[in-house]
N, CA, C and O atoms as a MOPAC input file, in Angstrom:
PM7 MOZYME 1SCF
protein

 N     25.32700 1   -18.49000 1     8.31700 1
 C     26.48900 1   -18.02500 1     9.03600 1
 C     27.65800 1   -17.74000 1     8.07200 1
 O     28.38600 1   -16.76100 1     8.23400 1
 N     27.81800 1   -18.62100 1     7.06200 1
 C     28.91400 1   -18.42900 1     6.13600 1
 C     28.72500 1   -17.15200 1     5.31800 1
 O     29.69900 1   -16.47200 1     4.99500 1
 N     27.48700 1   -16.82800 1     4.98600 1
 C     27.21000 1   -15.61100 1     4.24300 1
 C     27.61200 1   -14.38600 1     5.05500 1
 O     28.21300 1   -13.45200 1     4.52300 1
 N     27.28600 1   -14.39100 1     6.31900 1
 C     27.62600 1   -13.27000 1     7.19500 1
 C     29.14700 1   -13.12800 1     7.32300 1
 O     29.66400 1   -12.01100 1     7.36500 1
 N     29.85400 1   -14.24300 1     7.38300 1
 C     31.31200 1   -14.19600 1     7.46000 1
 C     31.89400 1   -13.55000 1     6.20700 1
 O     32.81700 1   -12.74000 1     6.29500 1
 N     31.34600 1   -13.91300 1     5.01600 1
 C     31.80700 1   -13.31600 1     3.77300 1
 C     31.51000 1   -11.82900 1     3.73300 1
 O     32.33900 1   -11.04200 1     3.27500 1
 N     30.34000 1   -11.43600 1     4.20500 1
 C     29.96500 1   -10.02200 1     4.20300 1
 C     30.91400 1    -9.23700 1     5.10000 1
 O     31.39200 1    -8.17100 1     4.71300 1
 N     31.18800 1    -9.74800 1     6.28000 1
 C     32.10200 1    -9.08200 1     7.19900 1
 C     33.52600 1    -8.99100 1     6.62900 1
 O     34.18800 1    -7.95900 1     6.74100 1
 N     33.97700 1   -10.08200 1     6.02200 1
 C     35.31600 1   -10.08800 1     5.40800 1
 C     35.38400 1    -9.05700 1     4.29000 1
 O     36.33700 1    -8.28200 1     4.21100 1
 N     34.36300 1    -9.04700 1     3.41900 1
 C     34.35500 1    -8.11100 1     2.30800 1
 C     34.29600 1    -6.65500 1     2.81100 1
 O     34.94900 1    -5.77700 1     2.24600 1
 N     33.52200 1    -6.40700 1     3.86300 1
 C     33.43800 1    -5.05700 1     4.40900 1
 C     34.79300 1    -4.61900 1     4.97400 1
 O     35.18600 1    -3.46200 1     4.82800 1
 N     35.49700 1    -5.54100 1     5.61400 1
 C     36.80800 1    -5.22800 1     6.15200 1
 C     37.80000 1    -4.89600 1     5.02100 1
 O     38.54900 1    -3.92200 1     5.10600 1
 N     37.78800 1    -5.71100 1     3.98000 1
 C     38.69000 1    -5.48900 1     2.83500 1
 C     38.37300 1    -4.16500 1     2.16000 1
 O     39.28800 1    -3.40600 1     1.83800 1
 N     37.10500 1    -3.87500 1     1.94000 1
 C     36.73000 1    -2.61800 1     1.31000 1
 C     37.09800 1    -1.41400 1     2.17800 1
 O     37.50800 1    -0.37800 1     1.65600 1
 N     36.95600 1    -1.54300 1     3.47800 1
 C     37.35400 1    -0.45000 1     4.38900 1
 C     38.85600 1    -0.20600 1     4.32900 1
 O     39.31300 1     0.93700 1     4.30800 1
 N     39.61300 1    -1.29200 1     4.30200 1
 C     41.07500 1    -1.18000 1     4.21500 1
 C     41.47100 1    -0.47900 1     2.91100 1
 O     42.30000 1     0.43100 1     2.91900 1
 N     40.88500 1    -0.89900 1     1.80800 1
 C     41.20400 1    -0.30300 1     0.51300 1
 C     40.76800 1     1.18600 1     0.45400 1
 O     41.45100 1     2.01700 1    -0.14500 1
 N     39.65300 1     1.48900 1     1.06800 1
 C     39.16800 1     2.87600 1     1.10100 1
 C     40.19100 1     3.77100 1     1.77700 1
 O     40.53700 1     4.83200 1     1.25700 1
 N     40.67300 1     3.34600 1     2.93000 1
 C     41.64000 1     4.15000 1     3.67600 1
 C     42.91300 1     4.32900 1     2.84900 1
 O     43.48300 1     5.42000 1     2.81800 1
 N     43.35800 1     3.27600 1     2.18700 1
 C     44.55700 1     3.37200 1     1.34700 1
 C     44.34600 1     4.35300 1     0.19100 1
 O     45.24500 1     5.12800 1    -0.13500 1
 N     43.18800 1     4.32300 1    -0.41600 1
 C     42.89400 1     5.20000 1    -1.54700 1
 C     42.82600 1     6.65200 1    -1.11200 1
 O     43.37000 1     7.52500 1    -1.78700 1
 N     42.18100 1     6.91700 1    -0.02000 1
 C     42.00300 1     8.30300 1     0.42700 1
 C     43.32100 1     8.91100 1     0.84800 1
 O     43.50100 1    10.12100 1     0.71700 1
 N     44.25000 1     8.11300 1     1.34900 1
 C     45.53800 1     8.63700 1     1.81700 1
 C     46.49200 1     8.98000 1     0.69600 1
 O     47.51700 1     9.61800 1     0.93800 1
 N     46.18600 1     8.57700 1    -0.52300 1
 C     47.08000 1     8.88200 1    -1.66100 1
 C     46.99100 1    10.37300 1    -2.01100 1
 O     45.98100 1    11.03700 1    -1.77400 1
 N     48.08800 1    10.86400 1    -2.58400 1
 C     48.08600 1    12.24200 1    -3.09800 1
 C     47.45900 1    12.29500 1    -4.47700 1
 O     46.81700 1    11.33900 1    -4.91300 1
 N     47.64200 1    13.39700 1    -5.15200 1
 C     47.15600 1    13.51000 1    -6.52100 1
 C     48.01900 1    12.64000 1    -7.41500 1
 O     49.21800 1    12.49300 1    -7.17900 1
 N     47.41500 1    12.07200 1    -8.43000 1
 C     48.12600 1    11.18200 1    -9.34900 1
 C     47.75900 1    11.47100 1   -10.80400 1
 O     46.78800 1    12.17700 1   -11.07800 1
 N     48.52000 1    10.93600 1   -11.70700 1
 C     48.28900 1    10.95600 1   -13.13900 1
 C     47.83800 1    12.32500 1   -13.67100 1
 O     48.60800 1    13.28600 1   -13.66200 1
 N     46.60100 1    12.40100 1   -14.12700 1
 C     46.11200 1    13.62700 1   -14.75600 1
 C     45.51500 1    14.63400 1   -13.78600 1
 O     44.96000 1    15.64500 1   -14.21800 1
 N     45.61700 1    14.38500 1   -12.49100 1
 C     45.08700 1    15.30800 1   -11.48700 1
 C     45.75000 1    16.67500 1   -11.57600 1
 O     45.13200 1    17.68400 1   -11.23600 1
 N     46.98600 1    16.72200 1   -12.02400 1
 C     47.70600 1    17.97200 1   -12.15000 1
 C     46.97200 1    18.92200 1   -13.11300 1
 O     46.91000 1    20.13100 1   -12.88800 1
 N     46.42400 1    18.34900 1   -14.17900 1
 C     45.71400 1    19.14700 1   -15.16000 1
 C     44.23900 1    19.36100 1   -14.77200 1
 O     43.73900 1    20.48500 1   -14.81500 1
 N     43.55400 1    18.28100 1   -14.39400 1
 C     42.10000 1    18.34900 1   -14.17200 1
 C     41.71700 1    18.88400 1   -12.80200 1
 O     40.57100 1    19.29100 1   -12.60800 1
 N     42.63800 1    18.89600 1   -11.84800 1
 C     42.29100 1    19.42000 1   -10.50600 1
 C     43.21800 1    20.55800 1   -10.11900 1
 O     42.78500 1    21.70100 1    -9.97400 1
 N     44.50900 1    20.23700 1    -9.95100 1
 C     45.44200 1    21.23800 1    -9.45000 1
 C     45.58800 1    22.46400 1   -10.37200 1
 O     45.70200 1    23.59500 1    -9.90100 1
 N     45.58300 1    22.22000 1   -11.66700 1
 C     45.77000 1    23.34200 1   -12.60500 1
 C     44.46500 1    23.81100 1   -13.23600 1
 O     44.49200 1    24.57800 1   -14.19900 1
 N     43.35100 1    23.37700 1   -12.72500 1
 C     42.05100 1    23.72400 1   -13.32300 1
 C     41.48900 1    24.95700 1   -12.62100 1
 O     40.94300 1    24.86200 1   -11.52200 1
 N     41.62700 1    26.09800 1   -13.25800 1
 C     41.15200 1    27.36700 1   -12.65100 1
 C     39.65100 1    27.42600 1   -12.55500 1
 O     39.11900 1    28.22800 1   -11.78900 1
 N     38.93900 1    26.58800 1   -13.32000 1
 C     37.47400 1    26.65200 1   -13.33200 1
 C     36.86100 1    26.07600 1   -12.07200 1
 O     35.74800 1    26.46200 1   -11.71300 1
 N     37.54500 1    25.16000 1   -11.37800 1
 C     36.91900 1    24.55000 1   -10.20200 1
 C     37.02100 1    25.41200 1    -8.96100 1
 O     36.43700 1    25.09000 1    -7.92600 1
 N     37.76800 1    26.52000 1    -9.06000 1
 C     37.93800 1    27.36700 1    -7.87100 1
 C     36.84300 1    28.40300 1    -7.69300 1
 O     36.79400 1    29.07600 1    -6.66300 1
 N     35.96900 1    28.54100 1    -8.67000 1
 C     34.92800 1    29.55200 1    -8.63600 1
 C     33.55000 1    28.90900 1    -8.78000 1
 O     33.17900 1    28.45900 1    -9.86400 1
 N     32.80200 1    28.86700 1    -7.69000 1
 C     31.47500 1    28.23000 1    -7.71200 1
 C     30.36200 1    29.25500 1    -7.77300 1
 O     29.20800 1    28.94000 1    -7.48400 1
 N     30.70400 1    30.49100 1    -8.15200 1
 C     29.67800 1    31.52600 1    -8.31100 1
 C     28.90000 1    31.26400 1    -9.62200 1
 O     29.22300 1    30.34800 1   -10.37800 1
 N     27.90800 1    32.06300 1    -9.85700 1
 C     27.14000 1    31.94000 1   -11.08500 1
 C     28.02200 1    32.09100 1   -12.33100 1
 O     27.88100 1    31.34600 1   -13.30100 1
 N     28.92000 1    33.05600 1   -12.28400 1
 C     29.86400 1    33.26300 1   -13.39400 1
 C     30.79600 1    32.07500 1   -13.53500 1
 O     31.12100 1    31.66700 1   -14.65000 1
 N     31.22900 1    31.51400 1   -12.40800 1
 C     32.10900 1    30.36400 1   -12.44300 1
 C     31.45200 1    29.14600 1   -13.03600 1
 O     32.07900 1    28.41900 1   -13.80700 1
 N     30.19000 1    28.90200 1   -12.69000 1
 C     29.43900 1    27.78800 1   -13.24600 1
 C     29.22100 1    27.97500 1   -14.74200 1
 O     29.30300 1    27.02400 1   -15.51900 1
 N     28.93600 1    29.23700 1   -15.13800 1
 C     28.78700 1    29.53100 1   -16.57600 1
 C     30.08600 1    29.24800 1   -17.29500 1
 O     30.07700 1    28.68400 1   -18.38900 1
 N     31.21100 1    29.63100 1   -16.69600 1
 C     32.51000 1    29.38500 1   -17.31000 1
 C     32.80100 1    27.90200 1   -17.44800 1
 O     33.38000 1    27.46600 1   -18.44300 1
 N     32.40000 1    27.12900 1   -16.45300 1
 C     32.61900 1    25.68600 1   -16.50400 1
 C     31.88600 1    25.10100 1   -17.71300 1
 O     32.45300 1    24.28400 1   -18.43800 1
 N     30.65500 1    25.49900 1   -17.93500 1
 C     29.86800 1    24.92100 1   -19.01400 1
 C     30.19100 1    25.51400 1   -20.38700 1
 O     29.82600 1    24.94300 1   -21.41400 1
 N     30.87000 1    26.65200 1   -20.40000 1
 C     31.22500 1    27.23000 1   -21.69900 1
 C     32.68900 1    27.04900 1   -22.06100 1
 O     33.11700 1    27.51900 1   -23.11500 1
 N     33.47000 1    26.38000 1   -21.21800 1
 C     34.88900 1    26.14600 1   -21.47300 1
 C     35.04800 1    25.04600 1   -22.49200 1
 O     34.69600 1    23.89500 1   -22.23100 1
 N     35.57200 1    25.38700 1   -23.64700 1
 C     35.86000 1    24.38500 1   -24.66900 1
 C     37.33300 1    24.35000 1   -24.99700 1
 O     37.71800 1    23.80700 1   -26.03200 1
 N     38.17400 1    24.91800 1   -24.13700 1
 C     39.60300 1    24.97300 1   -24.41100 1
 C     40.32400 1    23.65100 1   -24.07700 1
 O     41.47400 1    23.45500 1   -24.47000 1
 N     39.65600 1    22.76700 1   -23.36800 1
 C     40.27800 1    21.49900 1   -22.99200 1
 C     40.00900 1    20.43700 1   -24.03800 1
 O     39.03900 1    20.51300 1   -24.79200 1
 N     40.88900 1    19.44100 1   -24.07000 1
 C     40.64900 1    18.28500 1   -24.95100 1
 C     39.50900 1    17.42200 1   -24.43600 1
 O     38.94800 1    16.61600 1   -25.17800 1
 N     39.16500 1    17.59300 1   -23.16200 1
 C     38.15000 1    16.78400 1   -22.52800 1
 C     37.05400 1    17.68600 1   -21.98000 1
 O     37.19000 1    18.23600 1   -20.88800 1
 N     35.96200 1    17.84000 1   -22.73700 1
 C     34.84400 1    18.68600 1   -22.28000 1
 C     34.03900 1    17.87600 1   -21.27500 1
 O     33.32600 1    16.94500 1   -21.65000 1
 N     34.15100 1    18.22400 1   -20.00800 1
 C     33.48000 1    17.47700 1   -18.94600 1
 C     32.95400 1    18.45200 1   -17.89900 1
 O     33.46700 1    18.50100 1   -16.78100 1
 N     31.91300 1    19.24100 1   -18.26400 1
 C     31.44300 1    20.25100 1   -17.30800 1
 C     30.84200 1    19.68800 1   -16.03500 1
 O     30.95500 1    20.32000 1   -14.98400 1
 N     30.20100 1    18.51400 1   -16.08700 1
 C     29.60400 1    17.97200 1   -14.86700 1
 C     30.73800 1    17.53200 1   -13.91000 1
 O     30.65200 1    17.72900 1   -12.69800 1
 N     31.78600 1    16.93900 1   -14.47900 1
 C     32.93500 1    16.56700 1   -13.64100 1
 C     33.58900 1    17.80100 1   -13.02900 1
 O     33.94600 1    17.80100 1   -11.85200 1
 N     33.74300 1    18.84500 1   -13.82500 1
 C     34.28800 1    20.08700 1   -13.28200 1
 C     33.38600 1    20.69600 1   -12.22100 1
 O     33.87300 1    21.27000 1   -11.24600 1
 N     32.08700 1    20.57800 1   -12.39900 1
 C     31.15300 1    21.11300 1   -11.39500 1
 C     31.26800 1    20.33700 1   -10.07800 1
 O     31.31100 1    20.92400 1    -8.99600 1
 N     31.31600 1    19.01200 1   -10.19300 1
 C     31.50500 1    18.17600 1    -8.99400 1
 C     32.84000 1    18.50500 1    -8.32700 1
 O     32.90700 1    18.64400 1    -7.10600 1
 N     33.91000 1    18.63000 1    -9.13300 1
 C     35.21500 1    18.98200 1    -8.57600 1
 C     35.19200 1    20.36200 1    -7.94000 1
 O     35.90900 1    20.61000 1    -6.97100 1
 N     34.37700 1    21.26000 1    -8.47300 1
 C     34.21600 1    22.57600 1    -7.91100 1
 C     33.56200 1    22.49300 1    -6.52800 1
 O     33.96500 1    23.19900 1    -5.60300 1
 N     32.57100 1    21.64100 1    -6.39400 1
 C     31.92400 1    21.45100 1    -5.08100 1
 C     32.90700 1    20.84700 1    -4.06200 1
 O     32.95700 1    21.26900 1    -2.90700 1
 N     33.67000 1    19.87300 1    -4.50400 1
 C     34.67400 1    19.24500 1    -3.63000 1
 C     35.70500 1    20.29100 1    -3.22900 1
 O     36.09500 1    20.36200 1    -2.06400 1
 N     36.15000 1    21.10500 1    -4.18500 1
 C     37.11500 1    22.13600 1    -3.90100 1
 C     36.57600 1    23.13300 1    -2.87000 1
 O     37.30000 1    23.58200 1    -1.98200 1
 N     35.29900 1    23.46400 1    -3.00600 1
 C     34.65400 1    24.40600 1    -2.08400 1
 C     34.63600 1    23.84100 1    -0.66200 1
 O     34.81300 1    24.57400 1     0.31100 1
 N     34.41800 1    22.52300 1    -0.55600 1
 C     34.35100 1    21.86900 1     0.75700 1
 C     35.72500 1    21.54700 1     1.35300 1
 O     35.91300 1    21.64300 1     2.56600 1
 N     36.69100 1    21.16300 1     0.49600 1
 C     37.95800 1    20.68500 1     1.04800 1
 C     39.20200 1    21.33200 1     0.49500 1
 O     40.31100 1    20.89900 1     0.80800 1
 N     39.04600 1    22.36900 1    -0.32900 1
 C     40.24000 1    22.97000 1    -0.90700 1
 C     40.95900 1    22.00500 1    -1.82200 1
 O     40.33600 1    21.14500 1    -2.44500 1
 N     42.26400 1    22.14700 1    -1.90400 1
 C     43.05100 1    21.25100 1    -2.74900 1
 C     43.58700 1    20.06300 1    -1.98700 1
 O     44.71100 1    19.62100 1    -2.22700 1
 N     42.79000 1    19.54000 1    -1.06700 1
 C     43.15100 1    18.35200 1    -0.31200 1
 C     42.84400 1    17.11100 1    -1.13700 1
 O     41.68500 1    16.84800 1    -1.45800 1
 N     43.87100 1    16.34900 1    -1.48200 1
 C     43.66400 1    15.19400 1    -2.34300 1
 C     42.70800 1    14.17900 1    -1.71800 1
 O     41.99700 1    13.48500 1    -2.44500 1
 N     42.67500 1    14.07900 1    -0.38400 1
 C     41.75600 1    13.16000 1     0.27600 1
 C     40.32500 1    13.48700 1    -0.04000 1
 O     39.51800 1    12.58700 1    -0.27200 1
 N     39.99000 1    14.77400 1    -0.05300 1
 C     38.62300 1    15.16900 1    -0.37000 1
 C     38.24600 1    14.75700 1    -1.77100 1
 O     37.13200 1    14.28500 1    -1.99900 1
 N     39.16200 1    14.92900 1    -2.72800 1
 C     38.89100 1    14.54300 1    -4.11300 1
 C     38.76900 1    13.03700 1    -4.28400 1
 O     37.91800 1    12.55900 1    -5.03400 1
 N     39.61700 1    12.29300 1    -3.58900 1
 C     39.53200 1    10.82000 1    -3.66500 1
 C     38.22200 1    10.33100 1    -3.04600 1
 O     37.57400 1     9.43000 1    -3.57800 1
 N     37.84400 1    10.92600 1    -1.93300 1
 C     36.58300 1    10.52500 1    -1.28000 1
 C     35.38500 1    10.90300 1    -2.17700 1
 O     34.45300 1    10.11100 1    -2.31800 1
 N     35.40400 1    12.07900 1    -2.77000 1
 C     34.34900 1    12.47800 1    -3.68900 1
 C     34.28100 1    11.57100 1    -4.89400 1
 O     33.19100 1    11.22400 1    -5.34800 1
 N     35.40500 1    11.18800 1    -5.41000 1
 C     35.45700 1    10.26300 1    -6.53300 1
 C     34.88900 1     8.89800 1    -6.15000 1
 O     34.16800 1     8.26300 1    -6.92000 1
 N     35.22700 1     8.47700 1    -4.96600 1
 C     34.71800 1     7.19600 1    -4.48200 1
 C     33.20700 1     7.23100 1    -4.32500 1
 O     32.52900 1     6.28300 1    -4.72200 1
 N     32.66700 1     8.28900 1    -3.76200 1
 C     31.22400 1     8.44000 1    -3.62000 1
 C     30.54500 1     8.42100 1    -4.98600 1
 O     29.52000 1     7.76400 1    -5.16900 1
 N     31.12000 1     9.14000 1    -5.93500 1
 C     30.57000 1     9.19700 1    -7.24900 1
 C     30.60000 1     7.80800 1    -7.91700 1
 O     29.62400 1     7.40500 1    -8.54900 1
 N     31.68700 1     7.09900 1    -7.78000 1
 C     31.82500 1     5.78800 1    -8.39700 1
 C     30.91800 1     4.76600 1    -7.72400 1
 O     30.28900 1     3.95900 1    -8.40700 1
 N     30.84200 1     4.78700 1    -6.40800 1
 C     30.02400 1     3.83300 1    -5.68700 1
 C     28.54400 1     4.07000 1    -5.84200 1
 O     27.74500 1     3.15200 1    -5.65600 1
 N     28.15700 1     5.30900 1    -6.18500 1
 C     26.73600 1     5.62600 1    -6.30300 1
 C     26.19800 1     5.23800 1    -7.69400 1
 O     24.98200 1     5.21600 1    -7.88500 1
 N     27.05800 1     4.93800 1    -8.65000 1
 C     26.60800 1     4.59100 1    -9.99600 1
 C     25.66200 1     3.37200 1   -10.04400 1
 O     24.66100 1     3.41100 1   -10.76000 1
 N     25.95500 1     2.30500 1    -9.30700 1
 C     25.04000 1     1.14500 1    -9.35700 1
 C     23.66300 1     1.43300 1    -8.78400 1
 O     22.71600 1     0.70600 1    -9.08200 1
 N     23.52600 1     2.46400 1    -7.97600 1
 C     22.22700 1     2.78000 1    -7.35900 1
 C     21.32100 1     3.36100 1    -8.40000 1
 O     20.17600 1     3.70000 1    -8.10200 1

């Protein structure tokens, strides 16, 4: 019974934190990597090629740009979509 209580408490805390995180706007480097990133707005074949051939940034991260491009395609520049996508990506790492 005590284990179930801990599981329920932890699920409630995680749900509360999830809602808080998703409601935030863009922060820190999001201005550069999301809002000002012209590469994530084009998910065509040429756009994907541009993502993988872009070396103009200090941070070469084509897979991140590709994921951000998918999120942009689904949710536009809605910060909630990007926070949720980031959460899914982070939470799926242990799997």
